[in-house]
Coordinates of C-alpha atoms in Angstrom, one line a residue:
M1 CA -177.2 113.5 -67.0
R2 CA -178.3 115.9 -64.3
S3 CA -178.4 119.7 -65.1
P4 CA -176.4 122.1 -62.8
Q5 CA -179.7 123.4 -61.5
S6 CA -180.8 119.9 -60.6
E7 CA -177.5 119.2 -58.8
K8 CA -177.8 122.4 -56.8
A9 CA -181.4 121.5 -55.8
N10 CA -180.3 118.0 -54.7
L11 CA -177.4 119.5 -52.7
L12 CA -179.7 122.0 -51.1
L13 CA -182.2 119.3 -50.0
L14 CA -179.4 117.0 -48.8
G15 CA -177.9 119.9 -46.9
I16 CA -181.2 120.7 -45.2
A17 CA -181.6 117.0 -44.3
F18 CA -178.1 117.0 -42.7
I19 CA -178.8 120.1 -40.8
L20 CA -182.1 118.7 -39.4
I21 CA -180.3 115.5 -38.4
G22 CA -177.7 117.6 -36.6
L23 CA -180.5 119.4 -34.7
N24 CA -181.5 116.0 -33.3
L25 CA -178.2 115.0 -31.8
R26 CA -178.3 117.0 -28.5
P27 CA -181.9 117.7 -27.3
I28 CA -182.0 114.3 -25.5
L29 CA -179.0 115.5 -23.5
A30 CA -179.7 119.2 -23.1
S31 CA -183.4 118.8 -22.1
V32 CA -182.6 116.9 -18.9
G33 CA -180.8 119.6 -16.8
P34 CA -183.6 122.2 -16.8
L35 CA -186.2 119.6 -15.8
L36 CA -184.1 117.7 -13.3
P37 CA -185.8 119.3 -10.2
S38 CA -189.2 118.2 -11.5
I39 CA -187.9 114.7 -12.3
Q40 CA -186.4 114.4 -8.8
E41 CA -189.7 115.4 -7.2
D42 CA -191.5 112.5 -9.1
I43 CA -189.0 109.7 -9.1
S44 CA -186.0 108.7 -7.0
L45 CA -183.0 110.1 -8.9
S46 CA -179.8 111.3 -7.1
F47 CA -177.4 113.7 -8.8
T48 CA -174.9 110.8 -9.2
L49 CA -177.5 108.6 -10.9
A50 CA -178.8 111.6 -13.0
S51 CA -175.3 111.9 -14.4
M52 CA -175.8 108.6 -16.1
L53 CA -178.3 110.3 -18.5
T54 CA -175.3 112.2 -19.9
L55 CA -172.5 109.7 -19.2
L56 CA -174.1 106.8 -21.2
P57 CA -174.8 108.7 -24.4
V58 CA -171.4 110.3 -24.4
L59 CA -169.7 107.0 -23.7
A60 CA -171.6 105.4 -26.6
M61 CA -170.4 108.3 -28.8
G62 CA -166.9 107.4 -28.0
L63 CA -167.2 103.7 -28.5
G64 CA -169.3 104.2 -31.6
C65 CA -166.5 106.2 -33.3
F66 CA -164.3 103.1 -33.2
A67 CA -167.0 100.8 -34.7
G68 CA -169.0 103.2 -37.0
F69 CA -167.0 102.8 -40.2
S70 CA -166.9 99.0 -39.9
I71 CA -170.7 98.9 -39.4
A72 CA -171.2 101.3 -42.3
K73 CA -169.1 99.1 -44.6
R74 CA -171.1 96.1 -43.7
L75 CA -174.6 97.6 -43.8
G76 CA -174.2 100.7 -46.0
F77 CA -174.3 104.3 -45.1
N78 CA -177.9 104.7 -46.0
T79 CA -179.0 101.9 -43.8
V80 CA -176.9 103.1 -40.9
M81 CA -178.2 106.6 -41.1
T82 CA -181.8 105.5 -41.3
G83 CA -181.5 103.0 -38.5
S84 CA -179.7 105.5 -36.3
L85 CA -182.4 108.0 -36.7
I86 CA -185.0 105.4 -35.8
L87 CA -183.1 104.5 -32.7
L88 CA -182.9 108.1 -31.7
I89 CA -186.7 108.6 -32.2
I90 CA -187.5 105.5 -30.2
A91 CA -185.2 106.5 -27.4
T92 CA -186.7 110.0 -27.2
A93 CA -190.3 108.7 -27.4
M94 CA -189.6 106.3 -24.5
R95 CA -189.4 109.3 -22.2
F96 CA -193.1 110.0 -22.6
W97 CA -193.7 106.9 -20.5
A98 CA -190.7 107.0 -18.2
M99 CA -191.7 105.6 -14.8
D100 CA -188.4 105.3 -13.1
A101 CA -184.6 106.0 -13.4
S102 CA -183.9 102.7 -15.2
W103 CA -186.3 103.7 -18.0
L104 CA -184.6 107.0 -18.4
I105 CA -181.1 105.4 -18.4
C106 CA -182.1 102.8 -21.0
S107 CA -183.4 105.5 -23.3
A108 CA -180.2 107.5 -22.8
L109 CA -178.1 104.4 -23.8
L110 CA -180.2 103.7 -26.8
A111 CA -180.0 107.3 -28.0
G112 CA -176.3 107.3 -27.5
V113 CA -175.9 104.4 -29.9
G114 CA -177.9 106.3 -32.6
I115 CA -176.0 109.5 -32.0
A116 CA -172.6 107.8 -32.1
L117 CA -173.2 106.2 -35.5
I118 CA -174.5 109.4 -37.0
Q119 CA -171.6 111.4 -35.8
T120 CA -169.1 108.8 -37.1
I121 CA -170.4 108.7 -40.6
M122 CA -171.7 112.2 -41.1
P123 CA -168.2 113.9 -41.8
A124 CA -167.5 111.3 -44.5
M125 CA -170.9 111.8 -46.1
I126 CA -170.5 115.6 -46.1
K127 CA -167.0 115.3 -47.6
L128 CA -168.2 113.0 -50.4
N129 CA -171.2 115.1 -51.4
F130 CA -170.2 118.7 -51.0
G131 CA -166.8 119.0 -52.5
E132 CA -165.4 122.5 -52.1
R133 CA -168.4 123.4 -50.0
V134 CA -167.3 121.0 -47.2
P135 CA -166.2 123.8 -44.8
L136 CA -169.5 125.6 -45.1
M137 CA -171.5 122.4 -44.7
M138 CA -169.5 121.2 -41.8
G139 CA -169.9 124.6 -40.1
L140 CA -173.7 124.4 -40.6
Y141 CA -173.8 120.9 -39.3
V142 CA -171.8 121.6 -36.2
T143 CA -173.8 124.8 -35.6
A144 CA -177.0 122.7 -35.9
I145 CA -175.8 120.3 -33.2
M146 CA -175.2 123.2 -30.8
G147 CA -178.4 124.9 -31.9
G148 CA -180.4 121.8 -31.1
A149 CA -178.9 121.9 -27.5
A150 CA -179.8 125.6 -27.2
L151 CA -183.4 125.0 -28.5
A152 CA -183.9 122.1 -26.1
A153 CA -182.4 123.8 -23.0
S154 CA -184.5 127.0 -23.6
S155 CA -187.9 125.4 -24.4
A156 CA -187.9 122.2 -22.3
P157 CA -188.9 124.1 -19.1
F158 CA -191.9 125.8 -20.9
I159 CA -193.1 122.5 -22.2
G160 CA -192.6 120.8 -18.9
M161 CA -194.5 123.6 -17.0
N162 CA -197.5 123.1 -19.2
L163 CA -197.4 119.4 -20.1
G164 CA -195.2 117.8 -17.5
W165 CA -191.5 116.8 -17.5
R166 CA -192.1 113.6 -19.5
A167 CA -193.4 115.7 -22.4
G168 CA -190.5 118.1 -21.9
L169 CA -188.1 115.2 -22.5
G170 CA -190.1 113.4 -25.1
H171 CA -191.3 116.3 -27.2
W172 CA -188.2 116.1 -29.4
T173 CA -189.5 112.9 -30.9
W174 CA -191.3 115.0 -33.5
L175 CA -188.1 116.8 -34.6
G176 CA -186.6 113.4 -35.2
V177 CA -189.6 112.2 -37.2
V178 CA -189.3 115.3 -39.5
A179 CA -185.6 114.6 -40.0
L180 CA -186.2 111.0 -40.8
A181 CA -189.0 111.8 -43.3
L182 CA -186.8 114.3 -45.1
W183 CA -183.8 111.9 -45.1
L184 CA -186.0 109.1 -46.6
M185 CA -187.0 111.5 -49.3
V186 CA -183.5 112.6 -50.3
K187 CA -181.2 109.7 -49.4
H188 CA -181.1 108.4 -52.9
K189 CA -179.5 111.7 -53.9
A190 CA -176.5 111.1 -51.7
V191 CA -173.1 109.9 -53.1
L192 CA -172.4 106.8 -51.1
A193 CA -170.5 104.3 -53.3
N194 CA -167.3 102.7 -51.9
Q195 CA -166.4 105.7 -49.8
T196 CA -165.0 103.5 -47.0
T197 CA -162.9 101.4 -49.3
E198 CA -160.6 104.0 -50.8
Q199 CA -157.1 102.6 -50.7
T200 CA -154.5 104.5 -48.7
V201 CA -151.5 103.6 -46.7
P202 CA -153.2 103.3 -43.3
L203 CA -151.7 104.3 -40.0
S204 CA -152.1 102.7 -36.7
F205 CA -153.0 105.9 -34.8
W206 CA -152.9 104.1 -31.5
R207 CA -149.1 104.0 -31.8
F208 CA -148.4 107.7 -32.0
R209 CA -147.9 110.1 -29.1
R210 CA -149.5 112.9 -31.1
S211 CA -152.7 111.0 -31.6
W212 CA -153.1 110.7 -27.9
L213 CA -152.3 114.3 -27.3
L214 CA -155.0 115.4 -29.7
A215 CA -157.4 112.9 -28.1
I216 CA -156.7 114.3 -24.6
F217 CA -157.1 117.8 -25.8
F218 CA -160.5 116.9 -27.4
A219 CA -161.5 115.1 -24.2
L220 CA -160.7 118.1 -22.0
G221 CA -162.9 120.4 -24.2
T222 CA -165.7 117.9 -24.4
S223 CA -165.7 117.3 -20.6
C224 CA -166.5 121.0 -20.2
Y225 CA -169.3 120.8 -22.7
V226 CA -171.0 117.8 -21.3
C227 CA -170.7 119.0 -17.7
V228 CA -172.4 122.3 -18.4
L229 CA -175.2 120.5 -20.3
A230 CA -175.8 118.2 -17.3
W231 CA -175.3 120.6 -14.4
L232 CA -175.6 124.3 -15.2
A233 CA -179.4 124.4 -15.0
P234 CA -179.6 122.4 -11.6
Y235 CA -176.9 124.8 -10.3
A236 CA -179.0 127.8 -11.3
V237 CA -182.0 126.3 -9.5
E238 CA -179.9 125.9 -6.3
L239 CA -179.0 129.6 -6.5
G240 CA -182.7 130.4 -6.5
Y241 CA -183.6 130.6 -10.2
S242 CA -186.8 129.1 -11.3
Q243 CA -186.8 126.1 -13.7
T244 CA -187.7 128.4 -16.6
Q245 CA -185.0 130.8 -15.7
S246 CA -182.4 128.0 -15.3
G247 CA -183.4 126.7 -18.8
L248 CA -182.8 130.2 -20.2
V249 CA -179.4 130.3 -18.5
L250 CA -178.4 127.0 -20.2
G251 CA -180.1 128.2 -23.4
F252 CA -178.0 131.4 -23.3
L253 CA -174.8 129.4 -22.8
T254 CA -175.6 127.1 -25.8
S255 CA -176.5 130.1 -27.9
M256 CA -173.1 131.5 -27.2
E257 CA -171.7 128.1 -28.3
V258 CA -173.5 128.5 -31.6
I259 CA -172.0 132.0 -32.2
A260 CA -168.5 130.8 -31.2
G261 CA -168.8 127.8 -33.5
L262 CA -169.3 130.1 -36.4
V263 CA -166.9 132.9 -35.5
F264 CA -163.8 131.3 -34.1
P265 CA -163.2 128.7 -36.8
W266 CA -163.5 131.6 -39.3
L267 CA -160.9 133.6 -37.4
A268 CA -158.7 130.5 -37.1
S269 CA -158.8 130.0 -40.9
K270 CA -156.8 133.2 -41.3
S271 CA -153.6 131.4 -40.2
T272 CA -152.4 127.8 -40.2
D273 CA -151.3 128.3 -36.6
R274 CA -154.4 128.0 -34.4
R275 CA -152.7 128.4 -31.0
A276 CA -153.6 132.1 -30.4
I277 CA -157.3 131.4 -31.0
I278 CA -157.2 128.3 -28.8
A279 CA -155.5 130.3 -26.0
L280 CA -158.3 132.9 -26.1
L281 CA -160.9 130.2 -26.0
C282 CA -159.3 128.5 -23.0
L283 CA -159.1 131.9 -21.2
L284 CA -162.8 132.5 -21.8
Q285 CA -163.6 129.1 -20.4
L286 CA -161.3 129.7 -17.4
I287 CA -162.9 133.1 -16.6
G288 CA -166.4 131.7 -17.0
F289 CA -165.9 128.7 -14.7
M290 CA -164.1 130.7 -12.1
G291 CA -167.0 133.2 -12.1
L292 CA -169.5 130.4 -11.7
A293 CA -167.6 129.0 -8.7
L294 CA -166.5 132.2 -6.9
A295 CA -168.9 135.0 -7.9
P296 CA -172.2 133.7 -9.2
Q297 CA -174.0 136.6 -7.6
V298 CA -172.4 139.0 -10.1
S299 CA -174.3 137.5 -13.1
L300 CA -174.9 133.9 -13.9
F301 CA -175.6 134.9 -17.5
L302 CA -172.3 136.7 -17.8
W303 CA -170.2 133.7 -16.6
A304 CA -172.3 131.2 -18.6
G305 CA -171.9 133.3 -21.7
L306 CA -168.1 133.5 -21.4
A307 CA -167.9 129.8 -20.7
G308 CA -170.2 129.1 -23.7
L309 CA -168.0 131.1 -26.0
G310 CA -165.0 129.2 -25.0
I311 CA -166.6 125.8 -25.1
G312 CA -168.3 126.5 -28.5
G313 CA -165.0 127.4 -30.1
I314 CA -162.9 124.7 -28.6
F315 CA -165.1 121.9 -30.1
P316 CA -164.6 122.7 -33.8
L317 CA -161.0 123.9 -33.2
G318 CA -160.1 120.5 -31.7
L319 CA -161.4 118.8 -34.9
I320 CA -159.8 121.4 -37.2
V321 CA -156.3 121.0 -35.6
T322 CA -156.7 117.2 -35.8
M323 CA -157.5 117.4 -39.5
D324 CA -154.5 119.7 -40.0
H325 CA -152.2 116.8 -39.1
Q326 CA -153.2 114.7 -42.2
Q327 CA -153.3 115.8 -45.8
N328 CA -154.9 112.6 -47.1
P329 CA -158.7 113.0 -46.6
M330 CA -159.3 109.3 -45.6
L331 CA -156.4 109.3 -43.1
A332 CA -157.6 112.7 -41.7
G333 CA -161.1 111.2 -41.3
K334 CA -159.8 108.1 -39.5
L335 CA -157.6 110.2 -37.2
T336 CA -160.6 112.3 -36.4
A337 CA -162.6 109.2 -35.6
F338 CA -159.8 108.0 -33.3
V339 CA -159.6 111.4 -31.5
Q340 CA -163.3 111.6 -31.0
G341 CA -163.5 107.9 -29.9
V342 CA -160.9 108.3 -27.2
G343 CA -162.1 111.9 -26.4
Y344 CA -165.7 111.1 -25.9
T345 CA -164.9 107.9 -23.9
I346 CA -162.8 109.9 -21.5
A347 CA -165.2 112.8 -21.3
A348 CA -168.1 110.6 -20.5
I349 CA -167.1 110.2 -16.9
S350 CA -166.9 114.0 -16.2
P351 CA -170.7 114.5 -15.5
W352 CA -170.5 111.5 -13.1
I353 CA -167.6 113.0 -11.3
A354 CA -169.4 116.4 -11.0
G355 CA -172.5 114.7 -9.8
L356 CA -170.5 112.8 -7.2
I357 CA -168.9 116.1 -6.1
R358 CA -172.4 117.6 -5.7
D359 CA -173.8 114.6 -3.7
N360 CA -170.8 114.6 -1.3
F361 CA -170.2 118.3 -0.9
N362 CA -173.7 119.7 -1.5
S363 CA -172.3 122.2 -4.0
F364 CA -171.2 122.4 -7.6
N365 CA -168.6 125.0 -6.8
S366 CA -165.7 122.4 -6.7
A367 CA -166.8 121.0 -10.0
W368 CA -166.6 124.4 -11.7
L369 CA -163.2 124.9 -10.2
L370 CA -162.1 121.6 -11.6
L371 CA -163.4 122.6 -15.0
G372 CA -161.4 125.8 -14.7
G373 CA -158.3 123.7 -14.1
I374 CA -159.2 121.5 -17.1
S375 CA -159.3 124.7 -19.3
L376 CA -155.8 125.6 -18.1
M377 CA -154.6 122.1 -18.9
A378 CA -156.1 122.4 -22.5
W379 CA -154.2 125.7 -23.0
I380 CA -150.9 124.1 -21.9
L381 CA -151.4 121.1 -24.2
S382 CA -152.2 123.4 -27.1
W383 CA -148.7 124.9 -27.0
Q384 CA -147.5 121.8 -28.9
F385 CA -149.8 122.4 -31.9
N386 CA -147.2 124.2 -34.0
P387 CA -148.1 123.5 -37.6
Q388 CA -144.5 123.5 -38.7
G389 CA -144.0 120.2 -36.9
Y390 CA -147.2 118.4 -38.1
A391 CA -145.5 116.6 -41.0
R392 CA -143.0 114.9 -38.7
Q393 CA -145.6 113.5 -36.3
Y394 CA -146.6 110.5 -38.3
Q395 CA -143.4 109.7 -40.3
V396 CA -141.7 107.4 -37.9
T397 CA -143.8 104.2 -37.8
R398 CA -146.1 103.2 -40.6
C399 CA -147.9 99.9 -40.6
V400 CA -150.8 98.1 -42.3
S401 CA -153.8 98.0 -39.9

């Protein structure tokens, strides 16, 4: 029997491994935007085609949420986590030798598969292993995801300036190797047995209007997130910023996302009604995007920071509100998987639409205005998230899936 000190040490190591894994889930997306001008100078890559480097991984995240639990039941959580990390490492390393757009796109798709599977199984693994510490661990994990984006966006231009854009994209291979090494050391400490076979009365979430409302809300917030990852840095370059400065703008935005991801869920925990906090976050997004489109000369850092605060808070709040709808942990996890699956799949097309707008109008301004409209739509949808009505949303039709 393990001592309490041994249990704490095991949880600490497992927690560090989960945080390192989270850090690896966004650099392959966030490192592209600041280096896009250098990439376009070297290989033929339109803005529409460049959008595929964000679209394909995000689309894979959505589709992976539908299949992740089934794959984990067949292969085991340990095997899926290990294999997904290996896929992500291979995809990132491929960029050291990228010779054309098809090579970059293939690496993006491969990375998306790995990211999708990790994001699908990680909440269940955290819930199984951390007990009453789940909120803390989930907060650290989500913060690590956004922190990885901030790190990549800020440092990729410096790496690219000294070693070339391929190194700026592929450098994150080493972070993946460290995460994999630590995971292989601690994976035997994780609780994994039969977590996907717990018997509950399952719901067919496809059949409920509220499931789709939650998924659309998540899709709107995620669309804003992936669009700024893809296009904020290229927009800054078009305004006259250097690649290094554009990377810092994106890094500042993602840093604000990290802060928001820690602060706003804590504020929302003070009440079961999250609508006031969501309204504030949507307002921050709206002001930020309007500023980017209409008054970028005032301060790109100011508008990016406001948008980042809104985006960084909306992401965890969307998941929290979703979890609020189900008291049973397994049903809550499956509803969250459904919401993320639909949400990521819808949001995947947003960078492509923004890239298409840029290619046809020679400006990102219309794309920022569109994202401002999306922020307003998310605020309107959130009016329906009254916790007093959650219990009624899934009582009408129950069926065995």
